[in-house]
Short mmCIF file of C-alpha atoms in Angstrom, two decimals:
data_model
loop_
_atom_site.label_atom_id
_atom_site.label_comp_id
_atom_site.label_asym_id
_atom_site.label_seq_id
_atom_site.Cartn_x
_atom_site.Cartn_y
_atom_site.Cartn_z
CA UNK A 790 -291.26 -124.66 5.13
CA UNK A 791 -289.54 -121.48 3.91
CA UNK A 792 -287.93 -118.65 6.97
CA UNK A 793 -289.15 -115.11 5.70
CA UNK A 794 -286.18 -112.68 6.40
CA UNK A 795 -287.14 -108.62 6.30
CA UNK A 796 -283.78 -106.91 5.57
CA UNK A 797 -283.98 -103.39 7.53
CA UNK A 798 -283.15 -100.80 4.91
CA UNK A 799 -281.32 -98.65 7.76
CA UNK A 800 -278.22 -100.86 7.82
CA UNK A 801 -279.16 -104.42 5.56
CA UNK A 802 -279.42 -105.95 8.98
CA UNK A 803 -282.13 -109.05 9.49
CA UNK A 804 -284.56 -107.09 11.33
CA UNK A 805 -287.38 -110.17 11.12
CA UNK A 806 -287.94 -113.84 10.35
CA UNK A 807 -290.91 -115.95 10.58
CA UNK A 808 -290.74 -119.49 9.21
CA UNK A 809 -293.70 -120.08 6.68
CA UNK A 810 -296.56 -122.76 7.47
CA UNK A 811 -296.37 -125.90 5.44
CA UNK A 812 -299.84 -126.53 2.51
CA UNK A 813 -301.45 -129.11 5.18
CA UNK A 814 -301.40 -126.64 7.87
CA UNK A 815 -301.92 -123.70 5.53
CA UNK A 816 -305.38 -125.86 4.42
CA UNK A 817 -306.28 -125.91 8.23
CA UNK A 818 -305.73 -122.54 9.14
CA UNK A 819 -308.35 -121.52 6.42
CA UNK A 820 -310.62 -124.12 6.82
CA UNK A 821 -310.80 -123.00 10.27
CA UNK A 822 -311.52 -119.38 9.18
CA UNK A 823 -314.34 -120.73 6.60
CA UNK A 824 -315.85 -122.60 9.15
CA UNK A 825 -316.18 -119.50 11.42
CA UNK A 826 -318.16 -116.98 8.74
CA UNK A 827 -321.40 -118.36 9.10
CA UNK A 828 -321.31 -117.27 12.96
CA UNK A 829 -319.78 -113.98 11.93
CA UNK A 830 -321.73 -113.66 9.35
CA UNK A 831 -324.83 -113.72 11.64
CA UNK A 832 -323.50 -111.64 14.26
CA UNK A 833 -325.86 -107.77 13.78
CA UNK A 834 -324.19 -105.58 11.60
CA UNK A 835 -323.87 -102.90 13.97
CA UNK A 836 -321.75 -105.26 16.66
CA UNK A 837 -319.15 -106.75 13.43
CA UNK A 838 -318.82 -102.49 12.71
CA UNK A 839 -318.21 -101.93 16.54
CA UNK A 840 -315.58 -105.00 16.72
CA UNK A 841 -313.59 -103.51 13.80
CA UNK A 842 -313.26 -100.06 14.73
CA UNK A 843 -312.43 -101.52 18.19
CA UNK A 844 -309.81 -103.49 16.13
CA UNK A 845 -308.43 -100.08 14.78
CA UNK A 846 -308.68 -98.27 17.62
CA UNK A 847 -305.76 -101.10 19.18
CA UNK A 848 -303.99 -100.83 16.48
CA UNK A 849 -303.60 -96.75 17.14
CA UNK A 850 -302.69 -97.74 20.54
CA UNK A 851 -299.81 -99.01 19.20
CA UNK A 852 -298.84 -96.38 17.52
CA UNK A 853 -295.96 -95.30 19.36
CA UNK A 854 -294.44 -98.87 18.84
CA UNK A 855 -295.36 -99.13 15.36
CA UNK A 856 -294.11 -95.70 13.83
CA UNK A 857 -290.48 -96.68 14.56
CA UNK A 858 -290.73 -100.31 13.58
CA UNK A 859 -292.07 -99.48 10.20
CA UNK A 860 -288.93 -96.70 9.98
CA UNK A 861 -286.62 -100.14 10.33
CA UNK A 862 -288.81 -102.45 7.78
CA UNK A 863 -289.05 -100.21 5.56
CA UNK A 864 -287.22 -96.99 5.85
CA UNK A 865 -290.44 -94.18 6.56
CA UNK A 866 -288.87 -91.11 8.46
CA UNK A 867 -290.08 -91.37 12.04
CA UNK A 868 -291.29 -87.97 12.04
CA UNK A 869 -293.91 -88.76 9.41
CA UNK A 870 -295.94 -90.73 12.42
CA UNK A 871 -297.35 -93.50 10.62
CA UNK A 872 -300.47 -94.37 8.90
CA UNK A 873 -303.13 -94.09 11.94
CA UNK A 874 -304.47 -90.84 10.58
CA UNK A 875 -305.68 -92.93 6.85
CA UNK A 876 -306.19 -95.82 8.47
CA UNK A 877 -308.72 -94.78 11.00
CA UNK A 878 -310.21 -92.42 8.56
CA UNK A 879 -310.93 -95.51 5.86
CA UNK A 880 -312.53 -97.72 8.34
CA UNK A 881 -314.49 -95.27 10.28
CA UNK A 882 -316.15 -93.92 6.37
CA UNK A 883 -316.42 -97.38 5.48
CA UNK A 884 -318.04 -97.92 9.01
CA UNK A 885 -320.46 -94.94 8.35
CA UNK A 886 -321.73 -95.84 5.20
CA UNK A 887 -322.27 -99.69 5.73
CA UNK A 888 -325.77 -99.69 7.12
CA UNK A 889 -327.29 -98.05 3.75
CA UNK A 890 -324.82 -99.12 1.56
CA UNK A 891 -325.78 -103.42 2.64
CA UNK A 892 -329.06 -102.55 2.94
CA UNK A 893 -332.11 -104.73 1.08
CA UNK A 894 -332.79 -103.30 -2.24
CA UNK A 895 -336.33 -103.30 -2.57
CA UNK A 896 -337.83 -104.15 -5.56
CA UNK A 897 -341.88 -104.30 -4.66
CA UNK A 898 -343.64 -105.07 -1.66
CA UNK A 899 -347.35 -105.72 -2.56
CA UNK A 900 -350.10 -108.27 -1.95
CA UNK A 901 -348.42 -110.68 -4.16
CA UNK A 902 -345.00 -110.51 -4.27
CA UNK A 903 -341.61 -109.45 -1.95
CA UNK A 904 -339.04 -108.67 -4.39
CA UNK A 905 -335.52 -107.48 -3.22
CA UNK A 906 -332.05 -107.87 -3.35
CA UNK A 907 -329.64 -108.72 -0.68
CA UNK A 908 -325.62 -108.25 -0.66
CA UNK A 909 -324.37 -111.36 1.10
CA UNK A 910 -320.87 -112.00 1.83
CA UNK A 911 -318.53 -113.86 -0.41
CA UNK A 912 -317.09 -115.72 2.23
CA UNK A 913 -313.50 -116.06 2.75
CA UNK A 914 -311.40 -113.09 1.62
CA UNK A 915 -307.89 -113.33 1.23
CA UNK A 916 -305.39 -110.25 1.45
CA UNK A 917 -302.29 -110.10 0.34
CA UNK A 918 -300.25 -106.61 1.49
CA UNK A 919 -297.91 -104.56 0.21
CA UNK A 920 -294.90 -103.30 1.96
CA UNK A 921 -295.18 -99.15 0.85
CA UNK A 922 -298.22 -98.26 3.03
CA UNK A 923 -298.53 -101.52 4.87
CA UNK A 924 -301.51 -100.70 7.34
CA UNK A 925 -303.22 -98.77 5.22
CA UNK A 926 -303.67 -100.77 2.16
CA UNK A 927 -304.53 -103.74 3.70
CA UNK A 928 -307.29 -102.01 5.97
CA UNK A 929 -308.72 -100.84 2.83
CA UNK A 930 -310.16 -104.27 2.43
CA UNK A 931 -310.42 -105.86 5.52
CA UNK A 932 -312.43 -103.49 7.29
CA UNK A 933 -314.99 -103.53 4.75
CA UNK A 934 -314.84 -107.46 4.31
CA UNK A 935 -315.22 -107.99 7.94
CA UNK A 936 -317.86 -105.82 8.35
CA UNK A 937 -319.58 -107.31 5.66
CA UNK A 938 -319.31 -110.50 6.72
CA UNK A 939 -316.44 -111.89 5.67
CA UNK A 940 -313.50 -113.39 7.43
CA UNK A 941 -310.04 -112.30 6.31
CA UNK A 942 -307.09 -114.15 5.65
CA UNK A 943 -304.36 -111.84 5.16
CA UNK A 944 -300.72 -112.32 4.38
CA UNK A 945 -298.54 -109.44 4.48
CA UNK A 946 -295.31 -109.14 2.47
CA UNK A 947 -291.55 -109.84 3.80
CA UNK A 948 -290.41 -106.49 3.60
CA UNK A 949 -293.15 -105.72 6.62
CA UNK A 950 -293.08 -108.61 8.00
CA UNK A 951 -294.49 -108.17 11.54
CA UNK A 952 -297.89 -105.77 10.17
CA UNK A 953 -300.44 -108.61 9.92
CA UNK A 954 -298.88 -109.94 13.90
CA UNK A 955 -299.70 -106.29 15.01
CA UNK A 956 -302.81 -106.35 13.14
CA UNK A 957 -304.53 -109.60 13.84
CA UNK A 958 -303.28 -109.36 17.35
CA UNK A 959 -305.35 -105.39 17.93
CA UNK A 960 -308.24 -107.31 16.33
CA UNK A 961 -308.24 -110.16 18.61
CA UNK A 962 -307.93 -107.84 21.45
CA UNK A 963 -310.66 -106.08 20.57
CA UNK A 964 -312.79 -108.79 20.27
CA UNK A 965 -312.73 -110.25 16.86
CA UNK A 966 -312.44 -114.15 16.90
CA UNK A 967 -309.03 -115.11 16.24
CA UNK A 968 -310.58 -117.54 13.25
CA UNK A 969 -312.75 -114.63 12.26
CA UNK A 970 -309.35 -112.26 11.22
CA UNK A 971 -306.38 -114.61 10.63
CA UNK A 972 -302.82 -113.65 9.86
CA UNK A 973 -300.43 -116.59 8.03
CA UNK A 974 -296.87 -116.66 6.82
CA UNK A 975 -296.86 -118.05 3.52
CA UNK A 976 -294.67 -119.04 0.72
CA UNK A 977 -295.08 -118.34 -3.26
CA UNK A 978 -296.04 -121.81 -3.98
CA UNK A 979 -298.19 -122.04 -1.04
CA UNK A 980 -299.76 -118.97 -1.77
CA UNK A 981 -300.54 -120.28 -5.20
CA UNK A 982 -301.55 -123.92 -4.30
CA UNK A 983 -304.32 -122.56 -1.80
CA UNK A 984 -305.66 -120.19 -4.71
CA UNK A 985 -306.15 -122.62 -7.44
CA UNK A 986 -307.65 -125.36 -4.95
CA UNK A 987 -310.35 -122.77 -4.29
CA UNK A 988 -309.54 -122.26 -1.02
CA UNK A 989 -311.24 -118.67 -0.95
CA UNK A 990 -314.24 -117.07 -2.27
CA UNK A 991 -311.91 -113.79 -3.19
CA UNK A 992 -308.72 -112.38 -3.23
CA UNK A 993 -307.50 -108.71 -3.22
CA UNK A 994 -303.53 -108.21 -4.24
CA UNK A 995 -301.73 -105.27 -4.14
CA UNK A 996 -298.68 -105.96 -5.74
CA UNK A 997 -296.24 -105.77 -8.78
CA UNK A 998 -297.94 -106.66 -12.23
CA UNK A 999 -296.30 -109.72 -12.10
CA UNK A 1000 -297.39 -110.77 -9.10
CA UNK A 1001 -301.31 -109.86 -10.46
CA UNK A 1002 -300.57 -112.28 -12.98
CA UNK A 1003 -299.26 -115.09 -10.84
CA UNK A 1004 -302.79 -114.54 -8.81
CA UNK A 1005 -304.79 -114.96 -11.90
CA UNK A 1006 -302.58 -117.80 -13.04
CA UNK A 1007 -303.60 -119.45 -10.09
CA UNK A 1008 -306.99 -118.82 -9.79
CA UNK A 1009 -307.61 -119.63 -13.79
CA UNK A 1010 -310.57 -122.22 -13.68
CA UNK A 1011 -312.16 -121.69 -10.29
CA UNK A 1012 -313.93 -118.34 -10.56
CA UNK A 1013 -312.97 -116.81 -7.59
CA UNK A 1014 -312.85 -113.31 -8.03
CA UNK A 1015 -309.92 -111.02 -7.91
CA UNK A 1016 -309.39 -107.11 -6.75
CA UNK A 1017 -306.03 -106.41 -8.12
CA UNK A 1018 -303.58 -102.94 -7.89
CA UNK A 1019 -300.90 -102.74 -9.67
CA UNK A 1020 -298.48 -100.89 -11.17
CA UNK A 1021 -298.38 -97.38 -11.82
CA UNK A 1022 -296.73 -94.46 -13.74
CA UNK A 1023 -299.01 -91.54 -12.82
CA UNK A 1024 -298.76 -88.37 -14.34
CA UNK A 1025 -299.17 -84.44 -13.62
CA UNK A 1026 -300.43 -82.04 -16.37
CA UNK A 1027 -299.84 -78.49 -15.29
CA UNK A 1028 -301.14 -76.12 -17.68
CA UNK A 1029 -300.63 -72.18 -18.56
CA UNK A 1030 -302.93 -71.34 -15.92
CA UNK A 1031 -301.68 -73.42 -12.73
CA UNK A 1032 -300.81 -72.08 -9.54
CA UNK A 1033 -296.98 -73.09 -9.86
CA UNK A 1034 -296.17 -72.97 -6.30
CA UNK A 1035 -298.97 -75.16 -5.47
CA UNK A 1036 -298.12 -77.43 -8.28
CA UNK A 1037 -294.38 -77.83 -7.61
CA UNK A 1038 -295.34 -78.03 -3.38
CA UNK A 1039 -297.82 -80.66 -4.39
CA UNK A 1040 -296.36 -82.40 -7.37
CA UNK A 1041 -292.72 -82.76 -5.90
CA UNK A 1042 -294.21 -84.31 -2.66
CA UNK A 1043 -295.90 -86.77 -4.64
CA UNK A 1044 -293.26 -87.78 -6.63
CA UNK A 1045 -290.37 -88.11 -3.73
CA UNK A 1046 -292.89 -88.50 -0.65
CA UNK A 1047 -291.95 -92.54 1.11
CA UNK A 1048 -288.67 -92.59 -0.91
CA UNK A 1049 -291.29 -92.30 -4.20
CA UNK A 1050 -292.74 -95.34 -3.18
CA UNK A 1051 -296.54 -94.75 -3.26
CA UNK A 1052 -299.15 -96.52 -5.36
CA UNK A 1053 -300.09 -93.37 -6.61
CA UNK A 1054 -296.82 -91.47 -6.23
CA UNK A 1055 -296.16 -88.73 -9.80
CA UNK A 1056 -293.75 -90.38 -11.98
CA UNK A 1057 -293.84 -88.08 -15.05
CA UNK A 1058 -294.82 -84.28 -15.28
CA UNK A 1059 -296.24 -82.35 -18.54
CA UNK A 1060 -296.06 -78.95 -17.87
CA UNK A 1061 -296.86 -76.06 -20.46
CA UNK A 1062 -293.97 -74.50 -22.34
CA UNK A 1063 -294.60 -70.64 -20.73
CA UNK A 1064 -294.22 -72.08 -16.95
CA UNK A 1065 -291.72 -75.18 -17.64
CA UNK A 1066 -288.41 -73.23 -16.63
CA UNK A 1067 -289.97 -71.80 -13.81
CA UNK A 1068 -291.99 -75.02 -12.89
CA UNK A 1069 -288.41 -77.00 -13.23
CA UNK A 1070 -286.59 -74.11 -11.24
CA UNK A 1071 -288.71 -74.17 -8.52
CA UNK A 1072 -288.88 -78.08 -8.30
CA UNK A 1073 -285.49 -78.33 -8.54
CA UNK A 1074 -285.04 -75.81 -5.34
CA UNK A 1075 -287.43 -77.74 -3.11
CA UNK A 1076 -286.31 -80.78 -3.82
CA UNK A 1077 -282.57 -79.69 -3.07
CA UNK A 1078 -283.52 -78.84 0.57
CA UNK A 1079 -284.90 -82.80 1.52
CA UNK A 1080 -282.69 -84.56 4.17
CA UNK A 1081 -281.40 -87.86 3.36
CA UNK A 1082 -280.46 -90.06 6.19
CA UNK A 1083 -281.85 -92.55 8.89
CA UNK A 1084 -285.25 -92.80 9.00
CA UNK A 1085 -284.79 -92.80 13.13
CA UNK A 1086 -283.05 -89.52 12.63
CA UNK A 1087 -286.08 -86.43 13.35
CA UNK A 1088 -284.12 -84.53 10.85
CA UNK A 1089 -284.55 -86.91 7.61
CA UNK A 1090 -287.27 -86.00 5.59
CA UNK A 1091 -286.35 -88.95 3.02
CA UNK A 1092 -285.14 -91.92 4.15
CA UNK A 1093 -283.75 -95.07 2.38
CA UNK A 1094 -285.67 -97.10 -0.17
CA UNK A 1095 -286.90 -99.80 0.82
CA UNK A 1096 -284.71 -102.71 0.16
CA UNK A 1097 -281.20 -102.49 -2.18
CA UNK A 1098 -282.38 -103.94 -5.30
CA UNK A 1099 -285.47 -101.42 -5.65
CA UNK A 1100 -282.61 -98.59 -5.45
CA UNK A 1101 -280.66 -100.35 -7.98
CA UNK A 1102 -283.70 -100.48 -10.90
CA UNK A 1103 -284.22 -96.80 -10.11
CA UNK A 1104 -280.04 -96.18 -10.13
CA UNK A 1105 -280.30 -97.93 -13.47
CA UNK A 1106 -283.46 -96.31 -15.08
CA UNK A 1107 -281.53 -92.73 -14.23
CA UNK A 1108 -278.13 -93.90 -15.86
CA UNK A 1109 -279.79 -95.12 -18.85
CA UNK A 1110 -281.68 -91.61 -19.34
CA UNK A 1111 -278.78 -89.63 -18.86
CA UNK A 1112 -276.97 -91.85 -21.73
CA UNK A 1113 -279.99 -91.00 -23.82
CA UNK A 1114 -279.31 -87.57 -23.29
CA UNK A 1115 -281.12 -86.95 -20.13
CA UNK A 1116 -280.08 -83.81 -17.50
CA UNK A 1117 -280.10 -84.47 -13.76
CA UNK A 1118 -280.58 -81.50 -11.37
CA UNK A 1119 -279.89 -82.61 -8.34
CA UNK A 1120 -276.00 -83.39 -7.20
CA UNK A 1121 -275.67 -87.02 -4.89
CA UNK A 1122 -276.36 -86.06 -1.41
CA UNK A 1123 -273.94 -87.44 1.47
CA UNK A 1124 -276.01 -90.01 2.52
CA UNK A 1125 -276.34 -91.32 -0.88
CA UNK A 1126 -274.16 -95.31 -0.14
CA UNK A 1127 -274.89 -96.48 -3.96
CA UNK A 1128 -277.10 -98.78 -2.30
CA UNK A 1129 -280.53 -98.04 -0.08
CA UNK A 1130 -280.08 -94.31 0.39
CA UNK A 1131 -280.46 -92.93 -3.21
CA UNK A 1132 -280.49 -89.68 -3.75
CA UNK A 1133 -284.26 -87.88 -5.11
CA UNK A 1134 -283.67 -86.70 -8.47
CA UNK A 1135 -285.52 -84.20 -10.97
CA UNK A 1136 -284.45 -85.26 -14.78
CA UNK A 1137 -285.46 -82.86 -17.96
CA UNK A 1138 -284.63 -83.26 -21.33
CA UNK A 1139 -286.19 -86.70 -21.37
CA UNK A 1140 -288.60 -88.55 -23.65
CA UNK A 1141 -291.06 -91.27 -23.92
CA UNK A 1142 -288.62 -93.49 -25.31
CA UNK A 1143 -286.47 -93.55 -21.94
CA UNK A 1144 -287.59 -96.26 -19.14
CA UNK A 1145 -288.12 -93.86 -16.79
CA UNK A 1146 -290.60 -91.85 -18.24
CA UNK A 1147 -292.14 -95.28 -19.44
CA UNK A 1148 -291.55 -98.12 -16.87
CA UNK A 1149 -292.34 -97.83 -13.30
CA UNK A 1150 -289.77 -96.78 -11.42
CA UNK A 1151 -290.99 -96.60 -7.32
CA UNK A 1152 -288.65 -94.49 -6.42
CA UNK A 1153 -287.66 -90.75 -5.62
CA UNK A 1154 -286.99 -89.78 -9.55
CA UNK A 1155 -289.31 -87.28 -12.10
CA UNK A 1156 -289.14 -87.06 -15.12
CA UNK A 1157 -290.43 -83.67 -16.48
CA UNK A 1158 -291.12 -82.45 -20.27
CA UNK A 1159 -292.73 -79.50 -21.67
CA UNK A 1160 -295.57 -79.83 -24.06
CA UNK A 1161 -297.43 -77.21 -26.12
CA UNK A 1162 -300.84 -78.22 -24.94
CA UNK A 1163 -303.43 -80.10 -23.61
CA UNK A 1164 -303.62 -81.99 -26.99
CA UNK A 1165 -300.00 -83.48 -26.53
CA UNK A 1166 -299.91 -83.43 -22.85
CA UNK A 1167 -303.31 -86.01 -23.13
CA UNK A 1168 -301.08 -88.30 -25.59
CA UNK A 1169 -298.71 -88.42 -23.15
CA UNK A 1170 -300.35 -89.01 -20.64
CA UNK A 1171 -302.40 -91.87 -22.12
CA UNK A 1172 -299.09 -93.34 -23.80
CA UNK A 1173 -298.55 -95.78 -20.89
CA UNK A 1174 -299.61 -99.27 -20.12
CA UNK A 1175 -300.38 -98.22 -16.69
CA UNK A 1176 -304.06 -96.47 -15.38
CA UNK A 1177 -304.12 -95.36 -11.68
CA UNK A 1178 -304.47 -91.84 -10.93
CA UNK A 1179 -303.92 -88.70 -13.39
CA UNK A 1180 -303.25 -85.06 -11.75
CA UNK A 1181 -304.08 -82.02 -13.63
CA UNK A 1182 -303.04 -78.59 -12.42
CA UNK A 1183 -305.41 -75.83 -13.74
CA UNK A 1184 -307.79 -73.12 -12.69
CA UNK A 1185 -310.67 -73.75 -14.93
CA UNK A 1186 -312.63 -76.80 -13.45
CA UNK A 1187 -314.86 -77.51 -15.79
CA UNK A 1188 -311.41 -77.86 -18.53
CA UNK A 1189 -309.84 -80.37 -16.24
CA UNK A 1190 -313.39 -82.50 -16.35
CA UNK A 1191 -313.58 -82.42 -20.11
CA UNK A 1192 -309.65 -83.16 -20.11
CA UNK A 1193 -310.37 -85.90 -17.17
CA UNK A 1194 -312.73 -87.54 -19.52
CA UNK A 1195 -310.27 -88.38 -22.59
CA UNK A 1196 -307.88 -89.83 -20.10
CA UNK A 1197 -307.23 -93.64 -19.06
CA UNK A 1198 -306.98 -93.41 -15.22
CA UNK A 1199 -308.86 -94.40 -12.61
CA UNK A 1200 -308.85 -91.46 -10.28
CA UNK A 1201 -308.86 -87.71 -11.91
CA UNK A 1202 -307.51 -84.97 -9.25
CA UNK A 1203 -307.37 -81.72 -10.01
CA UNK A 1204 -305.02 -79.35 -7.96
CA UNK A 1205 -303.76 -82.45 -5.55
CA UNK A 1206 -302.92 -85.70 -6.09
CA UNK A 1207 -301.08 -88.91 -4.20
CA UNK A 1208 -304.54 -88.97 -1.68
CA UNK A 1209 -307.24 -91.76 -1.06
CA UNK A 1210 -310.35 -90.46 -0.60
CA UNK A 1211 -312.66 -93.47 1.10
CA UNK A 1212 -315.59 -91.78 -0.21
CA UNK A 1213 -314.79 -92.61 -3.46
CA UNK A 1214 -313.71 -95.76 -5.36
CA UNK A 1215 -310.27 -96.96 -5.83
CA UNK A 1216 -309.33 -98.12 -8.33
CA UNK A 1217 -307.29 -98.61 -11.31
CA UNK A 1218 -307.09 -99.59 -15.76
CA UNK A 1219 -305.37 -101.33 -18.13
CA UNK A 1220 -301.89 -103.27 -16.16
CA UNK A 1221 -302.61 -101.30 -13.05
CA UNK A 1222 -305.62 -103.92 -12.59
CA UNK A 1223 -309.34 -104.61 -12.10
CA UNK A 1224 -312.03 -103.99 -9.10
CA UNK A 1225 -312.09 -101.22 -6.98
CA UNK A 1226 -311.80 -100.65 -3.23
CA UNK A 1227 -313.53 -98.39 -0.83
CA UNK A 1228 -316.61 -96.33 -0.74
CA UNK A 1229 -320.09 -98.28 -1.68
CA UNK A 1230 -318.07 -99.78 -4.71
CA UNK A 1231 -315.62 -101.36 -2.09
CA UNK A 1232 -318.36 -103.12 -0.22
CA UNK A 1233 -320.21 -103.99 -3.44
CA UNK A 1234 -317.02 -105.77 -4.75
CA UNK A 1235 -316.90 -107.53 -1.24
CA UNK A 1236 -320.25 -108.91 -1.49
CA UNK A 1237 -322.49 -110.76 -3.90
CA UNK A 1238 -326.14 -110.06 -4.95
CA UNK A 1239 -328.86 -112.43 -3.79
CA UNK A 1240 -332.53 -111.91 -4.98
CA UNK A 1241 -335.43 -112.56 -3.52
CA UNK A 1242 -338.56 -113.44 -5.24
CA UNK A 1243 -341.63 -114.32 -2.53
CA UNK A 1244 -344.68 -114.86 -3.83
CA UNK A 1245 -347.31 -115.00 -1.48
CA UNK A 1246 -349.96 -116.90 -0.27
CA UNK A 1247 -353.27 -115.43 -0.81
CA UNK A 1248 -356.87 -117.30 0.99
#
């Protein structure tokens, strides 16, 4: 047994500890959630819909409680309110297309044969969190899973420790049986051990790319099937055409938006040679006017990062770019301690052979290069071992969808980026991962194909 301490980033203080269950009573917990699917399972779908979006209604009830608790796990401003607003939204589109979307297929229906297929739940599903956006990735998948069929196992990470407790204890107020939506405390090698005995039927990580690889380590040799989302080092193209005020309001809020700690959060920028001085002088403006300080503080409009040692690989990707030559624009602010608070910064003169333009960094830093057109700004864009989301800043649609096609992302925006839309899938390439959550493709991956072939009995 292992005690789970969350570290508030506000002052280092232990804000949380939960002590970890031991592999026997691990085993039991989800053998007791297995053993409860078939009865969800066969519940209508309309009443497992109604149960989880009177799951996330509770959980906005608490909303008031929660916005400040996530400020001390993991450093969100207050006056950012939460996650309710995407949280509700993902459930209640994933609520409103689940009738058609896990509806029979039918094949033929004649006088001698039914054919059709059904999408049957895997079974168990097991979630494992992330800290950044801690509601609102794990709803993601366990609204869909549960209405689907599934029960949900979910273990949240350290860092936000209490989520799944505020989650799984909405749900059960709401009416969805406590084996039916289960939150644990686990430990690595627990983690692992249930995974490779087969313990579920799938697993969706959000995590580091380590931590994707430690998930299919463990799963090697039993098939169970894996939704994983990685890491990230999205970039922003913004060509001779862009809107530059929309680009810089956009593209700055997505890189230092959560301390620069989004899934999809711009690491790099491309932008054309004829706007670059007066893309970078306009960044550099905005991005000289954030607040640093408590997150409790109405005033902050960037708190801390998340825990010391993220601030430290950013501190360190920064300093080794500006030995490479690299030019900072933005002087420390006074909240800057050398350790959580870390000051946003815009860097130029940098190249692909700096980590930061290269490795993820998760943190409030931008790296941003001019390029001579959308011929190098593709290369660049492409030269990472990372696929999430690509933004490309331009007036001529129909460009950005030929351009969209010759890049390796999963998501194309064009004039926005950093959003989730439910309607459409999520999902990433290369190290950022595999499956994809959300709209019909999120309940697909949630659910197996069954087929029916009846052949009748003719007199």
């Amino acid at each position: 047994m292992t005690t789970l301490q969350c570290l508030s980033p506000i002052d280092g203080s232990v804000f949380a500890t939960r002590e970890t269950l031991p592999l026997d009573e691990a085993r039991a917990a989800v053998a007791a959630t297995r053993a409860a699917q078939a009865d969800w399972a066969a519940r209508p779908l309309q009443e497992r819909i109604d149960l989880v979006l009177a799951g996330v209604a509770a959980v906005g009830d608490m909303n008031d409680e929660i916005v400040p608790e996530l400020a001390r796990m993991m450093g969100r401003p207050t006056r950012y309110g939460g996650e309710f607003g995407g949280f509700r939204e993902r459930s209640e589109y994933m609520a409103g297309i689940a009738a058609e979307t896990l509806a029979d297929i039918e094949v033929a229906d004649d006088a001698q044969f039914r054919r059709f297929i059904r999408r049957v739940p895997h079974g168990v599903v097991f979630v494992v969190a992330p800290w950044n956006y801690p509601y609102m990735t794990a709803i993601n998948t366990i609204a869909p899973a549960l209405m689907a069929g599934n029960t949900v196992v979910l273990k949240h990470a350290t860092q936000t420790l209490l989520v799944g407790e505020r989650m799984a204890r909405a749900f059960h107020a709401a009416g969805v049986p406590e084996d039916v939506f289960r939150n644990v405390f686990l430990d690595h090698d627990t983690t692992s051990a249930l995974i490779a005995e087969g313990a579920f039927d799938f697993v969706n990580f959000t995590g580091s790319v380590g931590g994707g690889r430690a998930m299919e380590q463990a799963a090697a040799g039993t098939f169970t099937g894996l939704g994983l989302e990685l890491g990230g080092k999205d970039p922003g193209y913004v060509m001779e055409d862009a809107d530059v005020d929309a680009a810089v309001a956009t593209l700055m809020d997505a890189a230092m938006f959560n301390s620069g700690q989004c899934c999809c959060g711009i690491e790099r920028i491309y932008v054309h040679e004829s706007l670059f001085d007066t893309f970078v002088e306009k960044s550099v403006a905005l991005v000289r006017g954030y607040v640093l300080g408590s997150p409790l503080d109405p005033e902050t409009t960037i708190g801390p990062m998340a825990n010391v040692r993220f601030a430290d690989t950013v501190r360190a990707q920064i300093a080794e770019a500006v030995d490479a030559g690299a030019v900072t624009h933005i002087d420390p602010m006074p909240a800057d301690d050398g350790a959580a608070y870390l000051t946003p910064q815009i860097l130029t003169n940098v190249s692909h052979d700096m980590r930061v333009m290269r490795e993820e960094s998760f943190g409030p830093v931008v790296g941003i290069m001019p390029v001579s057109g959308d011929d190098e700004a593709l290369a660049l864009m492409n030269d990472s071992p990372y696929g999430l989301t690509a933004s490309l800043w331009t007036q001529d649609a129909d460009r950005a969808a030929a351009l969209g096609d010759r890049l390796d992302f999963g998501t194309i925006f064009l004039n926005r980026a950093d959003y989730l839309d439910p309607a459409l899938c999520w999902t990433g390439c290369k190290e950022t991962g595999r499956g994809g959550a959300l709209s019909v493709i999120g309940f697909h991956n949630l659910t197996r194909p069954k087929s029916f072939h009846l052949k009748k009995v003719t007199k």
